[in-house]
Coordinates of C-alpha atoms in Angstrom, one line a residue:
M1 CA -73.0 43.5 -6.2
P2 CA -71.0 42.4 -3.2
D3 CA -71.1 38.9 -4.3
L4 CA -69.4 39.9 -8.0
L5 CA -66.8 42.3 -6.0
A6 CA -66.3 39.2 -3.9
R7 CA -65.7 36.8 -7.0
I8 CA -63.6 39.6 -8.5
H9 CA -61.4 39.8 -6.1
F10 CA -61.0 36.1 -5.6
S11 CA -60.4 35.9 -9.0
E12 CA -57.5 38.3 -8.9
S13 CA -55.9 36.7 -5.8
A14 CA -56.0 33.4 -7.6
T15 CA -54.4 34.8 -10.6
R16 CA -51.9 36.4 -8.9
L17 CA -51.3 33.5 -6.5
G18 CA -50.7 31.4 -9.7
I19 CA -48.3 33.8 -11.4
N20 CA -46.5 33.6 -8.1
V21 CA -46.5 29.9 -8.1
L22 CA -45.4 29.9 -11.9
A23 CA -43.0 32.5 -11.2
A24 CA -41.5 30.1 -8.1
L25 CA -41.4 27.3 -10.5
L26 CA -39.3 28.9 -13.4
I27 CA -36.9 30.3 -10.3
L28 CA -36.8 26.7 -9.1
L29 CA -36.2 24.9 -12.7
I30 CA -34.2 27.9 -14.3
G31 CA -31.9 28.1 -11.0
I32 CA -31.3 24.1 -10.4
W33 CA -30.0 24.1 -14.1
L34 CA -27.8 27.3 -13.6
A35 CA -26.7 25.6 -10.0
A36 CA -25.6 22.3 -12.0
R37 CA -23.5 24.6 -14.4
V38 CA -22.1 26.4 -11.6
A39 CA -21.1 23.7 -9.6
N40 CA -19.6 21.6 -12.8
L41 CA -17.8 24.6 -13.8
V42 CA -16.2 24.7 -10.3
Q43 CA -15.5 20.9 -10.6
R44 CA -13.5 21.2 -13.7
A45 CA -11.4 24.6 -12.6
M46 CA -10.6 22.4 -9.4
H47 CA -9.7 19.3 -11.7
R48 CA -7.5 21.6 -13.8
A49 CA -5.8 22.9 -10.5
S50 CA -5.1 19.4 -9.3
V51 CA -7.1 19.4 -6.3
D52 CA -7.6 16.0 -4.6
D53 CA -10.5 14.0 -6.3
T54 CA -12.2 13.2 -2.9
L55 CA -12.1 17.1 -2.0
V56 CA -13.3 18.0 -5.4
G57 CA -16.7 15.9 -5.4
F58 CA -17.0 16.9 -1.7
L59 CA -17.3 20.7 -2.7
R60 CA -19.2 20.5 -6.0
N61 CA -21.7 18.6 -4.0
L62 CA -21.7 21.5 -1.2
I63 CA -21.8 24.0 -3.8
Y64 CA -24.7 22.7 -5.7
G65 CA -26.6 22.0 -2.5
V66 CA -26.2 25.5 -0.9
L67 CA -27.3 27.0 -4.4
V68 CA -30.4 24.8 -4.5
A69 CA -31.0 25.5 -0.9
V70 CA -30.8 29.1 -1.8
L71 CA -33.2 28.7 -4.9
V72 CA -36.0 26.6 -2.6
V73 CA -35.8 29.8 -0.1
S74 CA -36.1 32.3 -2.9
A75 CA -39.0 30.0 -4.7
L76 CA -40.9 29.8 -1.7
I77 CA -40.9 33.6 -0.8
T78 CA -41.7 34.4 -4.4
A79 CA -44.5 32.1 -3.9
G80 CA -46.1 33.9 -1.3
V81 CA -44.6 32.1 1.9
P82 CA -43.9 34.8 4.5
S83 CA -40.1 35.2 4.7
A84 CA -39.7 35.7 8.4
P85 CA -41.5 32.1 9.5
L86 CA -39.6 30.6 6.8
V87 CA -36.2 31.8 7.8
A88 CA -36.9 31.2 11.6
A89 CA -37.8 27.5 10.8
L90 CA -34.8 26.9 8.5
G91 CA -32.6 28.3 11.2
A92 CA -34.0 26.1 13.9
S93 CA -33.9 23.2 11.7
G94 CA -30.1 23.8 11.0
L95 CA -29.3 24.2 14.7
A96 CA -31.4 20.9 15.5
I97 CA -29.4 19.1 12.7
G98 CA -26.0 20.5 13.5
L99 CA -26.2 19.5 17.1
A100 CA -27.7 15.9 16.2
L101 CA -24.8 15.6 14.1
Q102 CA -22.2 17.4 15.9
G103 CA -19.5 14.4 15.7
S104 CA -20.1 13.9 12.0
L105 CA -19.7 17.3 11.3
S106 CA -16.4 17.3 13.5
N107 CA -15.1 14.4 11.3
L108 CA -16.3 15.9 8.1
A109 CA -14.6 19.2 9.0
W110 CA -11.3 17.7 9.6
G111 CA -11.4 15.0 6.7
V112 CA -11.6 18.6 4.6
L113 CA -8.5 20.0 6.3
L114 CA -6.6 16.7 6.2
I115 CA -7.4 16.5 2.4
I116 CA -6.2 20.2 1.8
F117 CA -3.1 20.5 4.0
R118 CA -2.2 16.7 3.2
P119 CA -0.1 16.2 6.4
F120 CA 0.2 12.5 4.7
R121 CA -0.6 10.4 1.5
A122 CA -1.7 7.1 0.7
G123 CA 1.3 4.7 1.5
D124 CA 2.8 6.9 4.2
F125 CA 3.5 5.2 7.7
I126 CA 2.1 7.5 10.2
H127 CA 1.2 7.6 14.0
A128 CA -1.9 9.2 14.6
G129 CA -4.8 8.6 16.5
G130 CA -2.8 6.4 19.1
L131 CA -2.3 3.8 16.1
D132 CA 0.9 3.1 13.9
G133 CA -0.1 2.1 10.5
T134 CA 0.0 2.7 6.5
V135 CA -2.4 4.9 5.3
E136 CA -4.4 3.4 2.6
A137 CA -7.0 6.0 2.0
V138 CA -8.2 9.4 3.4
N139 CA -12.0 9.9 3.1
L140 CA -14.2 12.5 4.3
M141 CA -15.0 10.9 7.7
Y142 CA -12.5 8.7 8.6
T143 CA -8.7 7.4 7.6
L144 CA -8.0 3.9 6.7
L145 CA -4.8 2.3 8.1
S146 CA -3.3 -0.7 7.6
L147 CA -1.5 -1.9 10.5
P148 CA 1.7 -3.5 10.9
D149 CA 0.3 -7.1 11.6
G150 CA -2.3 -7.2 9.1
R151 CA -5.2 -5.6 10.6
E152 CA -7.2 -2.6 9.1
A153 CA -8.3 0.4 11.2
I154 CA -11.0 2.6 10.4
V155 CA -10.0 5.9 12.4
P156 CA -12.4 9.0 12.5
N157 CA -10.9 12.1 11.2
A158 CA -11.4 14.1 14.4
K159 CA -9.5 11.8 16.1
V160 CA -6.7 11.7 13.5
G161 CA -6.4 15.6 13.4
G162 CA -7.1 16.3 17.1
D163 CA -3.7 14.9 18.2
A164 CA -0.2 15.1 16.8
I165 CA 0.6 13.3 13.4
I166 CA 4.1 11.6 12.7
N167 CA 4.5 10.9 9.4
A168 CA 7.9 8.5 8.7
N169 CA 7.7 8.9 5.1
R170 CA 7.3 12.6 4.5
R171 CA 11.2 13.4 4.2
G172 CA 12.3 10.2 2.6
T173 CA 14.7 9.0 5.0
R174 CA 15.1 8.1 8.5
R175 CA 17.6 7.6 11.6
F176 CA 17.7 4.3 13.7
E177 CA 19.1 3.7 16.9
L178 CA 20.9 0.5 18.1
K179 CA 22.5 0.2 21.8
V180 CA 24.9 -2.8 22.3
G181 CA 27.0 -3.4 25.1
I182 CA 30.7 -4.7 25.4
G183 CA 32.9 -5.8 28.1
Y184 CA 34.7 -3.4 30.5
K185 CA 37.8 -5.6 29.5
D186 CA 37.0 -5.0 25.5
D187 CA 38.7 -2.3 23.3
I188 CA 36.2 0.3 22.3
G189 CA 38.2 1.5 19.6
Q190 CA 38.0 -2.0 18.0
A191 CA 34.5 -2.3 18.7
I192 CA 33.6 1.0 16.8
G193 CA 35.9 -0.1 13.8
E194 CA 34.2 -3.2 13.5
I195 CA 30.8 -1.5 13.4
D196 CA 32.4 1.3 10.9
K197 CA 33.1 -1.5 8.4
L198 CA 29.6 -3.1 8.6
F199 CA 28.2 0.8 7.7
A200 CA 30.6 1.1 4.7
A201 CA 29.7 -2.6 3.3
D202 CA 25.9 -2.1 3.6
P203 CA 24.5 0.2 0.4
R204 CA 21.4 0.9 2.2
I205 CA 23.2 3.0 5.3
L206 CA 23.5 6.5 3.9
K207 CA 26.9 8.4 3.9
E208 CA 25.3 11.5 4.6
P209 CA 24.4 12.3 7.3
P210 CA 27.1 10.1 8.4
P211 CA 26.7 7.4 10.8
T212 CA 28.1 7.4 14.0
V213 CA 29.0 5.2 17.4
V214 CA 29.5 6.8 20.5
T215 CA 29.8 5.8 24.0
G216 CA 26.9 6.1 25.9
T217 CA 26.8 4.6 29.5
L218 CA 29.1 2.8 31.9
A219 CA 26.5 0.4 32.9
E220 CA 27.1 -2.2 35.8
S221 CA 28.4 -5.0 33.7
S222 CA 29.1 -3.6 30.1
V223 CA 30.1 -0.1 28.2
E224 CA 26.9 0.7 26.1
L225 CA 27.8 1.8 22.6
I226 CA 24.9 4.0 20.8
I227 CA 24.9 3.1 17.2
R228 CA 22.8 6.1 15.1
A229 CA 22.5 5.5 11.1
W230 CA 20.2 7.0 8.2
T231 CA 18.7 5.0 5.7
R232 CA 15.8 5.7 3.0
S233 CA 12.3 5.3 4.7
E234 CA 11.6 2.1 2.9
D235 CA 14.7 0.4 4.2
M236 CA 14.9 1.3 7.3
W237 CA 13.6 -1.8 9.1
G238 CA 15.6 -4.2 6.8
A239 CA 18.9 -2.3 7.6
Q240 CA 18.0 -1.9 11.4
T241 CA 17.8 -5.6 11.9
E242 CA 20.6 -6.9 9.6
L243 CA 23.1 -4.4 11.2
L244 CA 22.1 -5.6 14.6
R245 CA 22.6 -9.5 13.5
K246 CA 26.0 -8.6 11.6
I247 CA 27.1 -6.8 14.9
K248 CA 26.9 -9.9 16.7
E249 CA 28.3 -12.3 14.1
R250 CA 31.3 -9.3 13.9
F251 CA 32.2 -9.1 17.4
A252 CA 32.1 -13.0 18.0
E253 CA 34.9 -13.3 15.1
A254 CA 37.2 -10.4 16.5
G255 CA 36.5 -11.7 20.0
I256 CA 34.7 -8.6 21.4
S257 CA 32.3 -10.1 24.2
I258 CA 28.6 -8.9 24.4
P259 CA 28.1 -9.3 28.5
F260 CA 24.6 -10.3 30.0
P261 CA 24.0 -8.8 33.5
Q262 CA 25.8 -10.6 36.1
R263 CA 27.2 -10.3 40.1
E264 CA 29.7 -11.4 42.0
L265 CA 29.1 -13.3 45.1
T266 CA 31.8 -13.6 47.8
V267 CA 31.3 -16.7 49.8
V268 CA 33.2 -16.5 53.5
Q269 CA 33.5 -19.9 55.0
G270 CA 34.1 -20.4 58.8
A271 CA 32.2 -19.7 62.1
L272 CA 30.3 -16.6 62.2
P273 CA 31.1 -14.1 65.1
D274 CA 29.7 -14.5 68.4
G275 CA 27.2 -11.3 68.3
N276 CA 25.5 -12.8 64.8
A277 CA 25.6 -16.6 66.3
K278 CA 23.6 -15.4 69.4
A279 CA 21.5 -13.2 67.1
G280 CA 20.7 -16.4 64.8

């Protein structure tokens, strides 16, 4: 009789376990299908909202991964695995993984923020992470920059977002500044007038805000003029370098000197005083 009761109890336990395992499998299979549908639905919604493609893919995979993780935990609990040890194990595993991937998670978090807030876009010339370059691409882990000398820089997103970002293209216009010295004997008004003619002749130099020339410093051997002008971002470098060359040529034609540092020496001939002679 005891053997019969034990067999009946074992049969009931096995049946209950089988039902629980079957229910867990159904939860897992149906849940994975539903998770994929939900993730795809969110993906389509983000595409309609014109969210960045990189962020769309990341968020879609993140939502799908979280839903699958919840399904696995639910399936294990349904199958009869005790919930308290399972939750504790998952928490410890998550903490260990987070500590091990601290740097990568920081890059990932900054990548998401950079993609959401868009402080720069591909093609912008920026200063970020201690480097100046043109943005080639923004990924979840790093930002790809093309440096002015042709080199390529892969900058971790945590370094990009952790410091000031200077975007030279965001507003569409840029101001450049040049400093040119003229001689003390030259006419300042004439020099400014010649530069104004060069402003008017260059279509790349914007009329608003207007370009300006002011007297900056009375240096040792020259009067320093400060020249400021606005251009479109893409024209700034060419307009600046060409204006500097034309100023040199125009000043030479107008007889305006661009002095170089110099010193005046006074040579005194004759015998030294008696005191200096004895000291020598």
